[in-house]
mmCIF file of C-alpha atoms and ligand atoms in Angstrom:
data_model
loop_
_atom_site.group_PDB
_atom_site.id
_atom_site.type_symbol
_atom_site.label_atom_id
_atom_site.label_comp_id
_atom_site.label_asym_id
_atom_site.label_seq_id
_atom_site.Cartn_x
_atom_site.Cartn_y
_atom_site.Cartn_z
ATOM 1 C CA MET S 1 23.931 -4.798 -13.056
ATOM 2 C CA PRO S 2 20.857 -2.073 -12.549
ATOM 3 C CA LYS S 3 17.634 -2.816 -12.312
ATOM 4 C CA MET S 4 14.847 -2.118 -15.113
ATOM 5 C CA CYS S 5 12.084 -0.063 -14.983
ATOM 6 C CA ALA S 6 8.807 -1.664 -14.191
ATOM 7 C CA PHE S 7 7.389 -0.497 -17.258
ATOM 8 C CA CYS S 8 10.175 0.516 -20.042
ATOM 9 C CA SER S 9 13.799 -0.144 -21.106
ATOM 10 C CA ASN S 10 15.073 2.406 -19.155
ATOM 11 C CA ASP S 11 16.581 1.910 -15.526
ATOM 12 C CA ALA S 12 15.098 2.107 -12.660
ATOM 13 C CA VAL S 13 16.136 4.652 -10.066
ATOM 14 C CA GLU S 14 18.718 3.393 -7.096
ATOM 15 C CA HIS S 15 17.170 5.360 -4.478
ATOM 16 C CA GLY S 16 13.569 6.916 -3.840
ATOM 17 C CA GLY S 17 10.975 6.273 -7.033
ATOM 18 C CA GLU S 18 7.868 4.783 -6.282
ATOM 19 C CA HIS S 19 5.935 5.752 -3.317
ATOM 20 C CA GLY S 20 3.892 3.273 -1.377
ATOM 21 C CA TRP S 21 1.152 5.125 -0.439
ATOM 22 C CA ASP S 22 1.586 7.990 -2.104
ATOM 23 C CA ASP S 23 3.519 11.466 -0.755
ATOM 24 C CA TRP S 24 0.095 13.592 -0.540
ATOM 25 C CA LEU S 25 -1.731 11.602 1.639
ATOM 26 C CA ASN S 26 1.543 12.368 3.744
ATOM 27 C CA GLU S 27 -0.457 16.229 4.177
ATOM 28 C CA TRP S 28 -4.020 13.820 3.560
ATOM 29 C CA LEU S 29 -4.122 12.479 6.294
ATOM 30 C CA PRO S 30 -3.747 13.576 10.370
ATOM 31 C CA VAL S 31 -0.302 12.511 11.033
ATOM 32 C CA THR S 32 -1.415 9.801 13.862
ATOM 33 C CA GLY S 33 1.635 6.890 12.740
ATOM 34 C CA TYR S 34 0.885 5.202 10.897
ATOM 35 C CA THR S 35 1.554 0.890 10.056
ATOM 36 C CA ALA S 36 1.624 -0.255 7.108
ATOM 37 C CA LYS S 37 2.438 -4.232 6.836
ATOM 38 C CA TYR S 38 4.088 -6.107 3.783
ATOM 39 C CA SER S 39 3.553 -9.445 4.381
ATOM 40 C CA SER S 40 4.536 -11.847 0.774
ATOM 41 C CA THR S 41 3.857 -16.168 0.302
ATOM 42 C CA THR S 42 7.539 -15.878 -0.283
ATOM 43 C CA GLY S 43 8.205 -15.984 3.188
ATOM 44 C CA GLU S 44 9.213 -12.013 3.921
ATOM 45 C CA LYS S 45 7.348 -9.903 6.477
ATOM 46 C CA ARG S 46 8.367 -6.314 7.067
ATOM 47 C CA GLU S 47 6.505 -4.152 8.877
ATOM 48 C CA TYR S 48 6.390 0.223 8.893
ATOM 49 C CA LYS S 49 5.693 2.170 12.347
ATOM 50 C CA LYS S 50 6.155 5.538 11.001
ATOM 51 C CA LYS S 51 5.231 9.240 11.172
ATOM 52 C CA ARG S 52 5.286 9.538 7.503
ATOM 53 C CA LEU S 53 4.017 7.248 4.599
ATOM 54 C CA GLU S 54 7.808 7.078 3.348
ATOM 55 C CA MET S 55 8.409 3.663 1.888
ATOM 56 C CA GLN S 56 9.033 4.464 -1.921
ATOM 57 C CA LEU S 57 10.043 1.096 -4.490
ATOM 58 C CA SER S 58 12.928 2.128 -6.827
ATOM 59 C CA VAL S 59 11.466 -0.120 -9.210
ATOM 60 C CA VAL S 60 10.497 2.101 -11.819
ATOM 61 C CA CYS S 61 12.759 4.694 -14.099
ATOM 62 C CA GLU S 62 12.438 8.243 -13.794
ATOM 63 C CA ARG S 63 11.059 9.394 -16.361
ATOM 64 C CA CYS S 64 7.813 7.219 -16.018
ATOM 65 C CA ASN S 65 7.699 7.798 -11.906
ATOM 66 C CA ASN S 66 7.192 11.530 -13.294
ATOM 67 C CA ASN S 67 4.288 11.367 -15.881
ATOM 68 C CA TRP S 68 2.494 9.320 -16.263
ATOM 69 C CA MET S 69 2.481 7.735 -12.839
ATOM 70 C CA SER S 70 2.564 11.327 -11.423
ATOM 71 C CA GLN S 71 -0.365 11.549 -13.320
ATOM 72 C CA VAL S 72 -2.155 8.637 -12.383
ATOM 73 C CA THR S 73 -1.689 9.886 -8.667
ATOM 74 C CA LYS S 74 -2.978 12.824 -9.150
ATOM 75 C CA ARG S 75 -6.191 12.064 -10.760
ATOM 76 C CA ILE S 76 -6.614 9.344 -7.839
ATOM 77 C CA LYS S 77 -6.100 12.305 -5.713
ATOM 78 C CA GLN S 78 -9.173 14.657 -7.070
ATOM 79 C CA THR S 79 -11.327 11.653 -7.456
ATOM 80 C CA PHE S 80 -11.075 9.378 -4.282
ATOM 81 C CA ALA S 81 -9.557 11.580 -1.644
ATOM 82 C CA TYR S 82 -12.609 11.904 0.535
ATOM 83 C CA ALA S 83 -13.462 8.600 -0.080
ATOM 84 C CA ILE S 84 -10.272 7.227 1.204
ATOM 85 C CA ARG S 85 -9.529 10.176 4.174
ATOM 86 C CA ASP S 86 -13.520 9.717 5.734
ATOM 87 C CA GLY S 87 -15.166 7.282 3.660
ATOM 88 C CA SER S 88 -17.547 9.324 1.665
ATOM 89 C CA SER S 89 -19.526 8.230 -1.090
ATOM 90 C CA LEU S 90 -18.666 7.261 -4.852
ATOM 91 C CA CYS S 91 -20.356 6.140 -7.561
ATOM 92 C CA ILE S 92 -17.341 5.433 -9.204
ATOM 93 C CA LEU S 93 -18.677 6.061 -13.026
ATOM 94 C CA PRO S 94 -16.303 4.064 -16.654
ATOM 95 C CA THR S 95 -13.594 6.569 -16.029
ATOM 96 C CA GLY S 96 -13.160 6.560 -12.229
ATOM 97 C CA ILE S 97 -13.349 2.312 -12.874
ATOM 98 C CA ALA S 98 -10.686 2.717 -15.832
ATOM 99 C CA LEU S 99 -8.711 4.851 -13.664
ATOM 100 C CA LEU S 100 -8.787 2.311 -10.684
ATOM 101 C CA ALA S 101 -7.741 -0.796 -12.775
ATOM 102 C CA ALA S 102 -4.941 1.342 -13.953
ATOM 103 C CA PHE S 103 -3.943 2.488 -10.341
ATOM 104 C CA THR S 104 -4.347 -1.040 -8.819
ATOM 105 C CA LEU S 105 -2.337 -2.690 -11.308
ATOM 106 C CA MET S 106 0.767 -0.311 -11.309
ATOM 107 C CA LYS S 107 1.404 -0.970 -7.757
ATOM 108 C CA ALA S 108 0.585 -4.016 -8.285
ATOM 109 C CA VAL S 109 3.493 -4.622 -10.528
ATOM 110 C CA CYS S 110 5.125 -2.224 -7.927
ATOM 111 C CA PHE S 111 4.891 -4.830 -6.075
ATOM 112 C CA ASN S 112 5.372 -7.533 -7.164
ATOM 113 C CA HIS S 113 8.670 -6.390 -8.739
ATOM 114 C CA GLU S 114 10.275 -5.119 -5.364
ATOM 115 C CA ILE S 115 9.837 -8.242 -3.849
ATOM 116 C CA LEU S 116 11.334 -10.359 -6.942
ATOM 117 C CA SER S 117 14.677 -12.416 -6.445
ATOM 118 C CA GLU S 118 17.008 -12.377 -8.661
ATOM 119 C CA ASP S 119 16.113 -15.878 -10.345
ATOM 120 C CA GLU S 120 12.321 -14.472 -10.600
ATOM 121 C CA GLU S 121 11.065 -13.524 -13.607
ATOM 122 C CA PRO S 122 7.939 -10.860 -12.951
ATOM 123 C CA PHE S 123 4.273 -11.999 -12.820
ATOM 124 C CA PHE S 124 2.862 -9.515 -15.412
ATOM 125 C CA THR S 125 3.897 -10.011 -19.114
ATOM 126 C CA ARG S 126 6.904 -7.692 -20.077
ATOM 127 C CA ALA S 127 4.091 -6.488 -22.946
ATOM 128 C CA CYS S 128 1.196 -5.823 -20.348
ATOM 129 C CA ARG S 129 2.912 -4.086 -18.354
ATOM 130 C CA GLU S 130 4.848 -1.423 -21.431
ATOM 131 C CA ARG S 131 0.231 -1.509 -22.462
ATOM 132 C CA LEU S 132 0.247 0.015 -18.718
ATOM 133 C CA GLY S 133 2.960 2.748 -19.360
ATOM 134 C CA LYS S 134 2.112 4.286 -22.387
ATOM 135 C CA SER S 135 -1.856 3.295 -22.209
ATOM 136 C CA LEU S 136 -2.765 2.876 -18.925
ATOM 137 C CA GLU S 137 -4.446 -0.370 -20.172
ATOM 138 C CA VAL S 138 -5.773 -2.279 -18.494
ATOM 139 C CA PRO S 139 -6.046 -6.868 -19.444
ATOM 140 C CA SER S 140 -9.806 -8.406 -18.980
ATOM 141 C CA VAL S 141 -7.631 -11.620 -19.299
ATOM 142 C CA ALA S 142 -7.061 -13.669 -16.786
ATOM 143 C CA LEU S 143 -7.080 -11.188 -14.318
ATOM 144 C CA ARG S 144 -9.459 -9.785 -11.861
ATOM 145 C CA MET S 145 -10.309 -6.732 -9.085
ATOM 146 C CA TRP S 146 -12.627 -6.149 -6.104
ATOM 147 C CA ILE S 147 -13.356 -2.723 -4.274
ATOM 148 C CA GLY S 148 -14.088 -3.162 -0.901
ATOM 149 C CA ALA S 149 -14.356 -0.678 2.247
ATOM 150 C CA PHE S 150 -12.009 -0.733 5.534
ATOM 151 C CA GLN S 151 -13.106 0.646 8.813
ATOM 152 C CA GLY S 152 -10.363 -0.373 11.466
ATOM 153 C CA LYS S 153 -9.621 1.160 15.288
ATOM 154 C CA ALA S 154 -6.609 3.104 14.024
ATOM 155 C CA LEU S 155 -7.634 6.406 12.382
ATOM 156 C CA HIS S 156 -6.232 5.449 8.844
ATOM 157 C CA SER S 157 -4.087 2.528 7.731
ATOM 158 C CA THR S 158 -1.956 1.632 5.131
ATOM 159 C CA LYS S 159 -1.520 -2.317 4.074
ATOM 160 C CA ALA S 160 0.036 -4.102 1.126
ATOM 161 C CA SER S 161 0.331 -7.776 0.621
ATOM 162 C CA PRO S 162 1.772 -9.357 -2.712
ATOM 163 C CA MET S 163 1.557 -13.002 -2.635
ATOM 164 C CA LEU S 164 2.437 -16.024 -4.879
ATOM 165 C CA LEU S 165 -0.013 -19.002 -4.932
ATOM 166 C CA SER S 166 0.446 -22.351 -6.639
ATOM 167 C CA SER S 167 -1.668 -25.838 -5.798
ATOM 168 C CA SER S 168 -0.295 -29.265 -6.603
ATOM 169 C CA ALA S 169 -3.940 -30.886 -6.878
ATOM 170 C CA PRO S 170 -5.122 -30.033 -10.578
ATOM 171 C CA PRO S 171 -7.246 -28.298 -12.356
ATOM 172 C CA LEU S 172 -4.478 -26.000 -10.903
ATOM 173 C CA GLN S 173 -1.479 -27.903 -10.936
ATOM 174 C CA GLY S 174 0.375 -25.878 -13.873
ATOM 175 C CA MET S 175 -0.994 -22.284 -12.739
ATOM 176 C CA GLN S 176 0.236 -19.596 -10.695
ATOM 177 C CA TYR S 177 -1.639 -16.701 -8.845
ATOM 178 C CA PHE S 178 -0.575 -13.219 -7.939
ATOM 179 C CA ALA S 179 -3.408 -11.776 -5.441
ATOM 180 C CA PHE S 180 -2.837 -8.188 -4.380
ATOM 181 C CA THR S 181 -4.974 -6.200 -1.670
ATOM 182 C CA TYR S 182 -3.720 -3.101 -1.072
ATOM 183 C CA VAL S 183 -5.263 -1.061 1.617
ATOM 184 C CA VAL S 184 -5.192 3.168 2.302
ATOM 185 C CA GLY S 185 -7.435 4.467 3.978
ATOM 186 C CA LYS S 186 -10.591 3.887 3.881
ATOM 187 C CA ILE S 187 -10.405 1.880 0.027
ATOM 188 C CA VAL S 188 -9.092 -1.505 -0.487
ATOM 189 C CA LEU S 189 -8.650 -2.572 -3.365
ATOM 190 C CA GLN S 190 -7.840 -5.990 -4.501
ATOM 191 C CA LEU S 191 -6.663 -7.341 -7.646
ATOM 192 C CA CYS S 192 -6.037 -11.620 -8.475
ATOM 193 C CA ALA S 193 -4.759 -12.760 -12.037
ATOM 194 C CA GLY S 194 -3.880 -15.672 -12.996
ATOM 195 C CA ARG S 195 -1.309 -16.965 -15.749
ATOM 196 C CA TRP S 196 0.400 -20.813 -16.902
ATOM 197 C CA LYS S 197 3.587 -21.732 -14.763
ATOM 198 C CA ASN S 198 5.469 -22.966 -17.683
ATOM 199 C CA VAL S 199 5.938 -20.098 -20.758
ATOM 200 C CA HIS S 200 5.242 -22.613 -23.660
ATOM 201 C CA HIS S 201 1.676 -22.731 -22.577
ATOM 202 C CA ARG S 202 0.867 -19.092 -21.770
ATOM 203 C CA GLY S 203 -0.502 -17.684 -25.088
ATOM 204 C CA GLY S 204 -3.563 -19.642 -27.004
ATOM 205 C CA SER S 205 -4.228 -21.776 -23.432
ATOM 206 C CA ILE S 206 -7.521 -20.211 -21.532
ATOM 207 C CA ILE S 207 -6.455 -19.920 -17.967
ATOM 208 C CA PRO S 208 -9.077 -20.666 -15.188
ATOM 209 C CA MET S 209 -9.600 -17.964 -12.951
ATOM 210 C CA LEU S 210 -9.790 -18.444 -9.330
ATOM 211 C CA ALA S 211 -13.515 -17.610 -7.658
ATOM 212 C CA PRO S 212 -13.744 -16.386 -4.327
ATOM 213 C CA ASP S 213 -16.362 -17.576 -1.362
ATOM 214 C CA PRO S 214 -19.807 -15.857 -2.578
ATOM 215 C CA TYR S 215 -18.896 -15.077 1.540
ATOM 216 C CA TRP S 216 -17.289 -12.301 0.290
ATOM 217 C CA ASP S 217 -19.242 -10.418 -2.151
ATOM 218 C CA GLN S 218 -21.901 -8.190 1.133
ATOM 219 C CA ALA S 219 -18.039 -6.415 1.534
ATOM 220 C CA ALA S 220 -15.815 -6.815 -2.060
ATOM 221 C CA ILE S 221 -17.225 -5.259 -5.558
ATOM 222 C CA LYS S 222 -15.834 -6.480 -8.174
ATOM 223 C CA PHE S 223 -14.674 -4.691 -10.839
ATOM 224 C CA TRP S 224 -12.497 -5.319 -13.173
ATOM 225 C CA PRO S 225 -13.405 -6.643 -15.661
ATOM 226 C CA TYR S 226 -15.719 -3.452 -16.304
ATOM 227 C CA THR S 227 -19.527 -4.427 -15.809
ATOM 228 C CA ALA S 228 -21.250 -1.265 -14.358
ATOM 229 C CA PRO S 229 -20.805 1.891 -12.457
ATOM 230 C CA ILE S 230 -20.379 0.893 -8.973
ATOM 231 C CA GLU S 231 -21.791 2.507 -5.670
ATOM 232 C CA TRP S 232 -19.079 2.716 -2.600
ATOM 233 C CA PRO S 233 -18.838 1.892 0.353
ATOM 234 C CA PRO S 234 -20.531 -1.551 -0.545
ATOM 235 C CA PRO S 235 -23.382 -2.835 2.161
ATOM 236 C CA LYS S 236 -20.192 -4.418 4.584
ATOM 237 C CA HIS S 237 -16.993 -3.580 5.337
ATOM 238 C CA PHE S 238 -13.854 -4.361 6.776
ATOM 239 C CA GLY S 239 -12.973 -4.267 9.924
ATOM 240 C CA ASP S 240 -9.401 -5.409 11.665
ATOM 241 C CA ASP S 241 -10.292 -8.944 12.317
ATOM 242 C CA THR S 242 -11.776 -9.714 8.883
ATOM 243 C CA ILE S 243 -9.574 -8.082 6.736
ATOM 244 C CA GLN S 244 -6.185 -10.581 7.184
ATOM 245 C CA GLN S 245 -9.088 -13.522 6.240
ATOM 246 C CA PHE S 246 -9.803 -11.044 3.283
ATOM 247 C CA ILE S 247 -6.450 -10.723 2.483
ATOM 248 C CA ASN S 248 -5.910 -14.863 2.492
ATOM 249 C CA ARG S 249 -9.379 -15.537 1.010
ATOM 250 C CA PHE S 250 -7.688 -17.062 -2.028
ATOM 251 C CA LYS S 251 -4.265 -18.043 -0.386
ATOM 252 C CA ASP S 252 -6.402 -20.310 2.483
ATOM 253 C CA ASP S 253 -8.954 -21.511 -0.117
ATOM 254 C CA ILE S 254 -7.623 -22.484 -3.244
ATOM 255 C CA LYS S 255 -10.073 -23.536 -5.937
ATOM 256 C CA LEU S 256 -11.863 -22.860 -8.981
ATOM 257 C CA ARG S 257 -16.094 -22.251 -8.282
HETATM 258 ZN ZN1 ZN I 1 10.347 3.421 -16.691
#
């Protein structure tokens, strides 16, 4: 049976699909060879060493991919291309923040669907995914996002790390969290979403959210739910040694604050 599009009721394409890292980056970033790391707590690990950023996620239909998703990609390029390539500083205003939130959620959903096994349900509800596709609506409940800056030894880097987290110890018992870190050039995006494991508990009950250690506050600015315009880059940046700790910050320290 063909897979369903992550954002609508059409069938997903069998080949091609959404670029893990957008195609325009191939022309925009000088080609030096890329390493794209991709890992998940389900134990799956993939590493890409390529001359071009070719990874494609066959989880969406052609119509979504060629319309609203490609519009989001175009707008991201217009606003963030120099920040991604050169680390050029930015003041990100409300429209830019809404765009960044839609982009981060779009990539998180695609990577979530890419790693789903057949008996696993997608982390984000169908209503949430359809609203993103229809109107770029991003929920402000049980969903948080941060932006940071990355300066590794390699001229350009890409990383994607989706993780499904849960704990059997109260008060986190019964909860599930999806943490997703996405590095594109000099920009680091991170998302953490929560839900009840049991479907019958969903709807109504407040979802306790994981709060990261304040240690990271100088390097990762929270941008969703929206509070104020953002100056990027933040005072501190991530390097090759700290980015992995940042990727694992919810996994290694799963608790409420
Ligand atoms: Zn679709």
